[in-house]
Amino acid sequence: MSIIAIISDRPGIEDEIRAIFVQPGPGPDVARVPLSGSKSDIGRLIAALPAGGDVVVLVGPGLEAQRSLDILKALDQERPDIVSVLAAQADPTMLQRAIAAGARGLLPPGSQPEQVAAVLNDALDVIARRRVALGGTAEDPRKRVLAVVSAKGGTGKTSVAANLAVALATAAPGQVALVDFDLQFGDVEYALRLKPELTIADLARAGDRVDSTSVKAFLTPHPSGVFALCGPARPVEAETLTGEMLGNVIELLSKDFRYIVIDTAGGIDDAALVAMDHATDILLMSSTDIPSVRAIQKTVEALTAIGLDDRQWHYVLNRSDAKVGLDSEDVKQAVGLDIDLSVPDTRIMTLAMNQGSPVVESDPKSPAARAIAGFATKFLPAPVESGRKLGRRSK
Ligand SMILES: Nc1ncnc2c1ncn2[C@@H]1O[C@H](COP(=O)(O)OP(=O)(O)OP(=O)(O)O)[C@@H](O)[C@H]1O
Ligand SMILES: [Mg+2]
């Protein structure tokens, strides 16, 4: 069911929107959620939104700019399943801030009915595409599929993916799957010092015979509460894994796990594309050296061109304080993304990898561990008032 929920105090706005969709055929359900004056009311407002169905939220018209942005941010944090559209004056600064706060579209005052219908239909299409991408498992809006990708090898994907998974499992033990899509040289098993009996190759080969209950047999448990699906034992096995098989693996796991963290190989290969296609969130990683930053710029363009810009993007800058390369501010300017996670250059990351013991466990007070654990909290259900916005493009 498609629903358009309007957050506005303008009486009759719901009838205006309903009228736009009268024909042909039944349009979406349209409802208005009125506001109370209080700022702390955003939680109540979000709780009043429909819990199921394809929900587009129209924020405004008639709201004060900062209030609209606060609502957009809270929606972005609390209800990643919905798509929001802002009805407000479209000066460039407001547009930029609205997009950064999570709005998918903007409707300026005086928009013609066709334009309103086009923007709202586009928002409904985005939800439908996401639902298909997630294999119809979006019944729990807090489910997240996080694809960790980078244009170059060695940027720290496996280190960050493993630490992030363990940090998430601290809050949600048993609900985190860490999946190795580095099909030739995957090292998730070393990052967590695991000895997998079965791997992603076995799961993919088992095909239809595996369901959401039996899938756990292919995973290797880690004491933190993470279940790892390790990469194939031999690189040659990678050739037997098709994109369809990999997509099925994610869909199967998303029936059983709230969080799926997918580590990928360096460069955007087919497996990384499958991961991003199924992802709610894409973690783009680079270090500060110029080739790495240039490669990320090109990756951003390429991912935008293939329509992956409707995912939540998070830019992760590793070795952010390395003496070589650009400083964080230059990187941010060059890439055009806010930096959502900065991990310092530190020996303990290398040691942790060598010892198979993620820093969030082995050295939780270290700046690197704190940074990753702090970032992980973005994905946990949190009180609205203390939430931060999810990473978004800054331009
Ligand atoms: N912030 C950091 N400080 C110091 N060393 C780090 C940091 N992050 C990662 N490393 C080290 O850099 C090396 C590469 O990291 P990692 O294996 O996580 O990168 P990757 O992107 O997964 O590489 P690949 O593309 O080969 O899969 C490892 O030895 C790791 O311990
Ligand atoms: Mg790796």
Short mmCIF file of C-alpha atoms and ligand atoms in Angstrom, two decimals:
data_model
loop_
_atom_site.label_atom_id
_atom_site.label_comp_id
_atom_site.label_asym_id
_atom_site.label_seq_id
_atom_site.Cartn_x
_atom_site.Cartn_y
_atom_site.Cartn_z
CA MET A 1 0.00 0.00 0.00
CA SER A 2 1.27 3.49 -0.89
CA ILE A 3 0.76 6.24 1.64
CA ILE A 4 1.54 9.94 1.52
CA ALA A 5 1.73 11.41 5.01
CA ILE A 6 1.79 15.19 5.15
CA ILE A 7 3.37 16.92 8.12
CA SER A 8 1.68 20.28 8.00
CA ASP A 9 -0.71 22.51 9.86
CA ARG A 10 -2.37 23.67 6.67
CA PRO A 11 -5.96 22.38 6.77
CA GLY A 12 -7.17 20.93 3.48
CA ILE A 13 -3.69 20.21 2.12
CA GLU A 14 -4.52 16.50 2.19
CA ASP A 15 -7.52 17.10 -0.10
CA GLU A 16 -5.34 19.06 -2.52
CA ILE A 17 -2.82 16.22 -2.72
CA ARG A 18 -5.56 13.59 -2.96
CA ALA A 19 -7.10 15.46 -5.90
CA ILE A 20 -3.82 15.24 -7.79
CA PHE A 21 -3.97 11.46 -7.74
CA VAL A 22 -7.65 10.89 -8.57
CA GLN A 23 -7.17 9.19 -11.88
CA PRO A 24 -6.51 6.83 -13.46
CA GLY A 25 -7.05 4.08 -10.89
CA PRO A 26 -6.77 4.33 -7.11
CA GLY A 27 -4.07 6.69 -5.88
CA PRO A 28 -2.07 6.45 -2.67
CA ASP A 29 -3.71 6.93 0.73
CA VAL A 30 -3.19 10.51 1.85
CA ALA A 31 -3.20 11.57 5.49
CA ARG A 32 -2.13 14.68 7.37
CA VAL A 33 -0.20 14.55 10.63
CA PRO A 34 -0.74 17.86 12.41
CA LEU A 35 2.01 19.43 14.47
CA SER A 36 1.89 20.67 17.98
CA GLY A 37 3.96 23.74 18.81
CA SER A 38 6.51 21.94 20.94
CA LYS A 39 10.00 21.26 19.59
CA SER A 40 10.29 18.00 21.51
CA ASP A 41 7.26 16.78 19.65
CA ILE A 42 9.19 15.29 16.74
CA GLY A 43 9.31 11.84 18.38
CA ARG A 44 5.51 11.78 18.76
CA LEU A 45 5.13 12.99 15.23
CA ILE A 46 7.31 10.20 13.85
CA ALA A 47 5.52 7.62 15.99
CA ALA A 48 2.24 8.77 14.42
CA LEU A 49 3.44 7.88 10.92
CA PRO A 50 2.17 4.64 9.36
CA ALA A 51 4.43 1.72 10.34
CA GLY A 52 4.01 -0.36 7.20
CA GLY A 53 3.53 0.14 3.47
CA ASP A 54 5.39 2.43 1.10
CA VAL A 55 5.35 5.72 2.98
CA VAL A 56 6.33 9.06 1.50
CA VAL A 57 6.37 11.94 3.96
CA LEU A 58 5.73 15.44 2.68
CA VAL A 59 7.31 17.82 5.19
CA GLY A 60 5.36 21.09 4.90
CA PRO A 61 4.07 23.28 3.43
CA GLY A 62 3.99 26.08 5.94
CA LEU A 63 6.78 24.98 8.27
CA GLU A 64 9.59 27.15 9.47
CA ALA A 65 12.87 26.23 7.72
CA GLN A 66 14.84 24.95 10.72
CA ARG A 67 11.87 22.97 12.00
CA SER A 68 11.53 21.29 8.58
CA LEU A 69 15.22 20.38 8.62
CA ASP A 70 14.96 18.95 12.16
CA ILE A 71 12.02 16.81 11.08
CA LEU A 72 13.84 15.63 7.94
CA LYS A 73 16.90 14.67 9.99
CA ALA A 74 14.83 12.79 12.53
CA LEU A 75 13.00 10.93 9.77
CA ASP A 76 16.29 10.06 8.12
CA GLN A 77 17.55 8.63 11.39
CA GLU A 78 14.45 6.89 12.65
CA ARG A 79 12.66 5.77 9.54
CA PRO A 80 15.15 4.86 6.82
CA ASP A 81 12.32 2.98 5.10
CA ILE A 82 10.44 6.15 4.21
CA VAL A 83 11.27 8.79 1.62
CA SER A 84 10.73 12.42 2.47
CA VAL A 85 9.96 15.40 0.28
CA LEU A 86 10.15 18.99 1.48
CA ALA A 87 7.50 21.51 0.48
CA ALA A 88 9.27 24.86 0.89
CA GLN A 89 10.90 27.75 -0.90
CA ALA A 90 13.77 26.37 -2.98
CA ASP A 91 16.72 28.69 -2.58
CA PRO A 92 20.02 26.87 -3.26
CA THR A 93 21.15 26.87 0.38
CA MET A 94 17.88 25.40 1.60
CA LEU A 95 17.97 22.80 -1.16
CA GLN A 96 21.47 21.76 -0.16
CA ARG A 97 20.57 21.61 3.53
CA ALA A 98 17.37 19.68 2.82
CA ILE A 99 19.24 17.08 0.77
CA ALA A 100 21.91 16.81 3.46
CA ALA A 101 19.10 16.26 6.00
CA GLY A 102 17.69 13.43 3.92
CA ALA A 103 15.04 14.95 1.64
CA ARG A 104 14.60 13.23 -1.67
CA GLY A 105 12.74 16.03 -3.43
CA LEU A 106 11.66 19.61 -3.04
CA LEU A 107 8.36 21.21 -3.95
CA PRO A 108 8.47 25.00 -4.06
CA PRO A 109 5.29 26.98 -3.34
CA GLY A 110 3.14 27.36 -6.44
CA SER A 111 4.21 23.99 -7.91
CA GLN A 112 1.80 22.81 -10.58
CA PRO A 113 -0.22 19.64 -9.86
CA GLU A 114 1.75 17.70 -12.51
CA GLN A 115 5.00 18.66 -10.82
CA VAL A 116 3.67 17.66 -7.38
CA ALA A 117 2.48 14.33 -8.78
CA ALA A 118 5.82 13.73 -10.53
CA VAL A 119 7.90 14.42 -7.40
CA LEU A 120 5.67 12.30 -5.13
CA ASN A 121 5.48 9.46 -7.68
CA ASP A 122 9.26 9.56 -8.00
CA ALA A 123 9.52 9.24 -4.20
CA LEU A 124 7.11 6.27 -4.20
CA ASP A 125 9.17 4.65 -6.99
CA VAL A 126 12.33 5.00 -4.91
CA ILE A 127 10.70 3.06 -2.06
CA ALA A 128 9.43 0.38 -4.41
CA ARG A 129 12.91 -0.04 -5.94
CA ARG A 130 14.50 -0.27 -2.50
CA ARG A 131 11.98 -2.89 -1.44
CA VAL A 132 12.77 -4.99 -4.50
CA ALA A 133 16.50 -4.50 -3.90
CA LEU A 134 16.09 -5.78 -0.36
CA GLY A 135 14.14 -8.82 -1.49
CA GLY A 136 10.97 -7.67 0.18
CA THR A 137 12.52 -7.80 3.63
CA ALA A 138 12.02 -4.17 4.55
CA GLU A 139 9.27 -4.98 7.02
CA ASP A 140 11.62 -3.86 9.76
CA PRO A 141 12.65 -0.32 8.86
CA ARG A 142 15.68 -0.57 11.12
CA LYS A 143 17.27 -3.29 8.98
CA ARG A 144 20.45 -2.11 7.38
CA VAL A 145 22.63 -3.58 4.69
CA LEU A 146 25.98 -1.79 4.77
CA ALA A 147 28.31 -2.20 1.79
CA VAL A 148 31.92 -1.16 2.44
CA VAL A 149 33.60 -0.23 -0.84
CA SER A 150 36.61 1.65 -2.11
CA ALA A 151 38.08 2.43 -5.48
CA LYS A 152 41.54 1.25 -4.44
CA GLY A 153 42.81 -1.75 -2.52
CA GLY A 154 44.32 -1.55 0.94
CA THR A 155 42.30 1.43 2.15
CA GLY A 156 41.16 -0.40 5.28
CA LYS A 157 37.81 -1.83 4.21
CA THR A 158 38.22 -5.14 5.99
CA SER A 159 39.49 -3.45 9.15
CA VAL A 160 36.55 -1.05 9.23
CA ALA A 161 33.96 -3.67 8.22
CA ALA A 162 35.11 -6.08 10.94
CA ASN A 163 35.23 -3.39 13.62
CA LEU A 164 31.87 -1.98 12.60
CA ALA A 165 30.26 -5.43 12.70
CA VAL A 166 31.66 -6.10 16.16
CA ALA A 167 30.59 -2.66 17.39
CA LEU A 168 27.05 -3.25 16.11
CA ALA A 169 26.99 -6.70 17.71
CA THR A 170 27.82 -5.15 21.07
CA ALA A 171 24.42 -3.46 20.94
CA ALA A 172 22.65 -6.14 18.91
CA PRO A 173 24.34 -9.51 19.59
CA GLY A 174 23.33 -12.26 17.19
CA GLN A 175 21.79 -9.77 14.81
CA VAL A 176 24.85 -8.89 12.76
CA ALA A 177 26.18 -10.77 9.74
CA LEU A 178 29.59 -9.86 8.32
CA VAL A 179 29.85 -11.03 4.73
CA ASP A 180 33.06 -11.33 2.71
CA PHE A 181 32.48 -10.30 -0.90
CA ASP A 182 36.22 -10.13 -1.54
CA LEU A 183 35.82 -13.40 -3.34
CA GLN A 184 39.43 -14.07 -4.26
CA PHE A 185 41.47 -12.79 -1.36
CA GLY A 186 38.90 -12.20 1.34
CA ASP A 187 40.38 -11.90 4.80
CA VAL A 188 37.39 -11.42 7.09
CA GLU A 189 38.31 -14.75 8.64
CA TYR A 190 41.77 -13.41 9.58
CA ALA A 191 40.40 -10.08 10.76
CA LEU A 192 38.28 -11.99 13.30
CA ARG A 193 40.59 -15.00 13.73
CA LEU A 194 37.97 -17.46 12.57
CA LYS A 195 38.26 -20.95 11.18
CA PRO A 196 35.30 -21.29 8.85
CA GLU A 197 34.09 -24.76 8.01
CA LEU A 198 31.83 -23.51 5.26
CA THR A 199 32.09 -20.36 3.16
CA ILE A 200 30.08 -18.15 0.85
CA ALA A 201 30.94 -20.54 -1.99
CA ASP A 202 29.21 -23.42 -0.20
CA LEU A 203 26.17 -21.28 0.56
CA ALA A 204 25.87 -20.01 -2.99
CA ARG A 205 26.19 -23.56 -4.36
CA ALA A 206 23.50 -24.84 -2.01
CA GLY A 207 21.07 -22.47 -3.76
CA ASP A 208 17.37 -23.07 -3.16
CA ARG A 209 17.96 -25.76 -0.58
CA VAL A 210 18.89 -23.16 2.04
CA ASP A 211 16.30 -21.10 3.83
CA SER A 212 16.50 -18.39 6.45
CA THR A 213 16.71 -21.00 9.22
CA SER A 214 19.39 -23.23 7.74
CA VAL A 215 21.55 -20.34 6.51
CA LYS A 216 23.23 -20.02 9.92
CA ALA A 217 24.94 -23.37 9.33
CA PHE A 218 27.12 -21.64 6.74
CA LEU A 219 28.14 -18.84 9.05
CA THR A 220 30.98 -18.83 11.53
CA PRO A 221 30.14 -17.34 14.92
CA HIS A 222 32.48 -14.87 16.59
CA PRO A 223 32.34 -14.40 20.38
CA SER A 224 31.20 -10.79 19.92
CA GLY A 225 27.85 -11.96 18.53
CA VAL A 226 28.81 -11.42 14.88
CA PHE A 227 28.09 -14.23 12.42
CA ALA A 228 30.61 -14.21 9.58
CA LEU A 229 30.10 -15.54 6.11
CA CYS A 230 33.71 -15.98 5.08
CA GLY A 231 35.17 -15.82 1.59
CA PRO A 232 35.92 -18.92 -0.49
CA ALA A 233 38.83 -21.05 0.69
CA ARG A 234 40.48 -20.95 -2.75
CA PRO A 235 40.50 -17.97 -5.17
CA VAL A 236 39.44 -20.21 -8.06
CA GLU A 237 36.06 -20.78 -6.39
CA ALA A 238 35.23 -17.10 -6.97
CA GLU A 239 34.64 -17.87 -10.64
CA THR A 240 31.70 -20.11 -9.79
CA LEU A 241 29.82 -17.31 -7.97
CA THR A 242 27.40 -15.33 -10.11
CA GLY A 243 25.87 -11.97 -9.28
CA GLU A 244 22.51 -13.67 -8.90
CA MET A 245 23.91 -16.11 -6.34
CA LEU A 246 25.47 -13.26 -4.37
CA GLY A 247 22.23 -11.28 -4.45
CA ASN A 248 20.38 -14.33 -3.15
CA VAL A 249 22.86 -14.65 -0.30
CA ILE A 250 22.13 -11.08 0.85
CA GLU A 251 18.39 -11.56 0.55
CA LEU A 252 18.53 -14.75 2.55
CA LEU A 253 20.62 -13.19 5.29
CA SER A 254 18.45 -10.11 5.48
CA LYS A 255 15.54 -12.32 6.54
CA ASP A 256 17.46 -13.32 9.62
CA PHE A 257 19.78 -10.45 10.53
CA ARG A 258 19.08 -6.84 11.33
CA TYR A 259 22.52 -5.71 10.18
CA ILE A 260 24.51 -7.05 7.27
CA VAL A 261 27.98 -5.61 6.80
CA ILE A 262 29.52 -6.51 3.45
CA ASP A 263 33.27 -6.25 2.92
CA THR A 264 34.33 -6.00 -0.73
CA ALA A 265 37.51 -6.25 -2.77
CA GLY A 266 39.48 -3.16 -3.80
CA GLY A 267 37.94 -1.45 -6.84
CA ILE A 268 34.31 -1.65 -7.83
CA ASP A 269 33.95 -5.20 -9.15
CA ASP A 270 30.76 -7.12 -9.93
CA ALA A 271 30.43 -8.40 -6.37
CA ALA A 272 30.72 -4.84 -5.01
CA LEU A 273 28.00 -3.73 -7.41
CA VAL A 274 25.71 -6.52 -6.17
CA ALA A 275 26.48 -5.49 -2.60
CA MET A 276 25.64 -1.84 -3.30
CA ASP A 277 22.55 -2.76 -5.27
CA HIS A 278 21.21 -4.55 -2.19
CA ALA A 279 22.52 -2.02 0.30
CA THR A 280 20.63 0.54 2.32
CA ASP A 281 23.96 2.21 3.10
CA ILE A 282 27.17 2.55 1.13
CA LEU A 283 30.39 3.24 3.03
CA LEU A 284 32.85 4.78 0.60
CA MET A 285 36.40 4.50 1.87
CA SER A 286 39.59 6.23 0.95
CA SER A 287 42.81 7.31 2.52
CA THR A 288 44.17 10.83 2.18
CA ASP A 289 46.64 10.25 -0.66
CA ILE A 290 45.80 12.03 -3.88
CA PRO A 291 45.26 8.93 -6.08
CA SER A 292 42.88 7.49 -3.52
CA VAL A 293 40.91 10.75 -3.27
CA ARG A 294 40.77 11.13 -7.06
CA ALA A 295 39.54 7.57 -7.37
CA ILE A 296 36.76 8.30 -4.86
CA GLN A 297 35.70 11.37 -6.86
CA LYS A 298 35.35 9.21 -9.96
CA THR A 299 33.56 6.51 -7.98
CA VAL A 300 31.02 9.03 -6.67
CA GLU A 301 30.30 10.12 -10.24
CA ALA A 302 30.00 6.56 -11.48
CA LEU A 303 27.71 5.45 -8.64
CA THR A 304 25.52 8.50 -9.15
CA ALA A 305 25.30 7.76 -12.87
CA ILE A 306 24.03 4.24 -12.21
CA GLY A 307 21.38 5.45 -9.79
CA LEU A 308 22.97 4.39 -6.51
CA ASP A 309 22.73 7.91 -5.13
CA ASP A 310 19.43 7.05 -3.48
CA ARG A 311 21.27 4.94 -0.90
CA GLN A 312 22.60 6.49 2.29
CA TRP A 313 26.22 7.34 1.63
CA HIS A 314 28.85 7.55 4.31
CA TYR A 315 32.33 8.69 3.52
CA VAL A 316 35.01 7.00 5.60
CA LEU A 317 38.45 8.57 5.62
CA ASN A 318 41.05 6.14 6.89
CA ARG A 319 44.48 7.12 8.15
CA SER A 320 42.92 10.58 8.24
CA ASP A 321 45.84 12.12 10.11
CA ALA A 322 48.56 10.55 8.00
CA LYS A 323 51.35 13.02 7.40
CA VAL A 324 51.41 12.24 3.70
CA GLY A 325 48.51 13.33 1.50
CA LEU A 326 45.75 15.88 1.82
CA ASP A 327 44.27 17.13 5.05
CA SER A 328 40.67 16.25 5.91
CA GLU A 329 39.27 19.61 4.85
CA ASP A 330 40.88 19.36 1.39
CA VAL A 331 39.61 15.81 0.99
CA LYS A 332 36.10 16.92 1.89
CA GLN A 333 36.20 19.73 -0.64
CA ALA A 334 37.65 17.54 -3.36
CA VAL A 335 35.21 14.67 -2.94
CA GLY A 336 32.13 16.74 -2.15
CA LEU A 337 31.06 14.46 0.69
CA ASP A 338 30.96 15.10 4.40
CA ILE A 339 33.38 12.86 6.25
CA ASP A 340 31.23 10.63 8.43
CA LEU A 341 34.02 8.59 9.96
CA SER A 342 37.71 9.52 10.33
CA VAL A 343 39.98 6.75 11.49
CA PRO A 344 43.46 7.84 12.59
CA ASP A 345 46.63 6.22 11.31
CA THR A 346 47.67 3.98 14.16
CA ARG A 347 49.80 0.94 14.78
CA ILE A 348 47.07 -0.65 16.82
CA MET A 349 44.96 -1.08 13.67
CA THR A 350 47.76 -3.02 12.01
CA LEU A 351 48.39 -5.05 15.16
CA ALA A 352 44.70 -5.77 15.55
CA MET A 353 44.48 -7.06 11.98
CA ASN A 354 47.56 -9.22 12.44
CA GLN A 355 46.21 -10.65 15.67
CA GLY A 356 42.66 -11.11 14.39
CA SER A 357 41.28 -9.02 17.21
CA PRO A 358 39.31 -5.89 16.22
CA VAL A 359 40.32 -2.71 18.06
CA VAL A 360 36.79 -2.06 19.29
CA GLU A 361 37.33 -5.17 21.44
CA SER A 362 41.06 -5.27 22.03
CA ASP A 363 41.60 -1.56 22.62
CA PRO A 364 38.17 0.02 23.03
CA LYS A 365 39.52 3.25 24.52
CA SER A 366 41.81 3.99 21.57
CA PRO A 367 40.80 6.88 19.32
CA ALA A 368 40.36 4.51 16.35
CA ALA A 369 38.04 2.21 18.31
CA ARG A 370 36.06 5.13 19.72
CA ALA A 371 35.64 6.64 16.26
CA ILE A 372 34.30 3.39 14.77
CA ALA A 373 32.10 2.57 17.76
CA GLY A 374 30.67 6.12 17.66
CA PHE A 375 29.93 5.78 13.98
CA ALA A 376 28.19 2.42 14.59
CA THR A 377 25.68 4.12 16.88
CA LYS A 378 24.24 5.90 13.84
CA PHE A 379 22.73 2.63 12.76
CA LEU A 380 21.20 1.73 16.10
CA PRO A 381 17.70 2.83 16.99
CA ALA A 382 18.28 5.92 19.11
CA PRO A 383 16.14 8.57 20.78
CA VAL A 384 15.32 11.15 18.15
CA GLU A 385 16.63 14.11 20.07
CA SER A 386 20.14 12.68 20.39
CA GLY A 387 20.39 11.46 16.78
CA ARG A 388 22.82 12.74 14.20
CA LYS A 389 22.07 12.94 10.55
CA LEU A 390 23.19 10.09 8.36
CA GLY A 391 26.03 10.86 6.01
CA ARG A 392 24.95 12.58 2.85
CA ARG A 393 26.54 14.36 0.01
CA SER A 394 27.58 17.85 1.01
CA LYS A 395 26.98 19.36 -2.43
N1 LIG B 1 43.84 3.37 10.38
C1 LIG B 1 44.84 2.53 10.16
N2 LIG B 1 46.06 2.74 10.70
C2 LIG B 1 47.08 1.88 10.48
N3 LIG B 1 46.97 0.76 9.75
C3 LIG B 1 45.78 0.48 9.20
C4 LIG B 1 44.65 1.35 9.36
N4 LIG B 1 43.60 0.82 8.71
C5 LIG B 1 44.05 -0.32 8.14
N5 LIG B 1 45.36 -0.52 8.43
C6 LIG B 1 46.21 -1.63 7.98
O1 LIG B 1 46.34 -1.54 6.57
C7 LIG B 1 46.33 -2.81 5.99
C8 LIG B 1 45.18 -2.88 4.98
O2 LIG B 1 43.96 -2.81 5.68
P1 LIG B 1 42.71 -3.67 5.24
O3 LIG B 1 43.11 -5.09 4.98
O4 LIG B 1 41.64 -3.44 6.24
O5 LIG B 1 42.41 -2.94 3.87
P2 LIG B 1 41.43 -3.43 2.69
O6 LIG B 1 40.88 -2.19 2.08
O7 LIG B 1 40.49 -4.44 3.18
O8 LIG B 1 42.48 -4.09 1.69
P3 LIG B 1 42.10 -4.99 0.40
O9 LIG B 1 41.65 -4.03 -0.64
O10 LIG B 1 43.40 -5.64 0.07
O11 LIG B 1 41.05 -5.94 0.82
C9 LIG B 1 46.17 -3.80 7.13
O12 LIG B 1 47.43 -4.26 7.50
C10 LIG B 1 45.57 -2.98 8.24
O13 LIG B 1 45.91 -3.45 9.50
MG MG B 2 40.10 -6.36 2.50
#
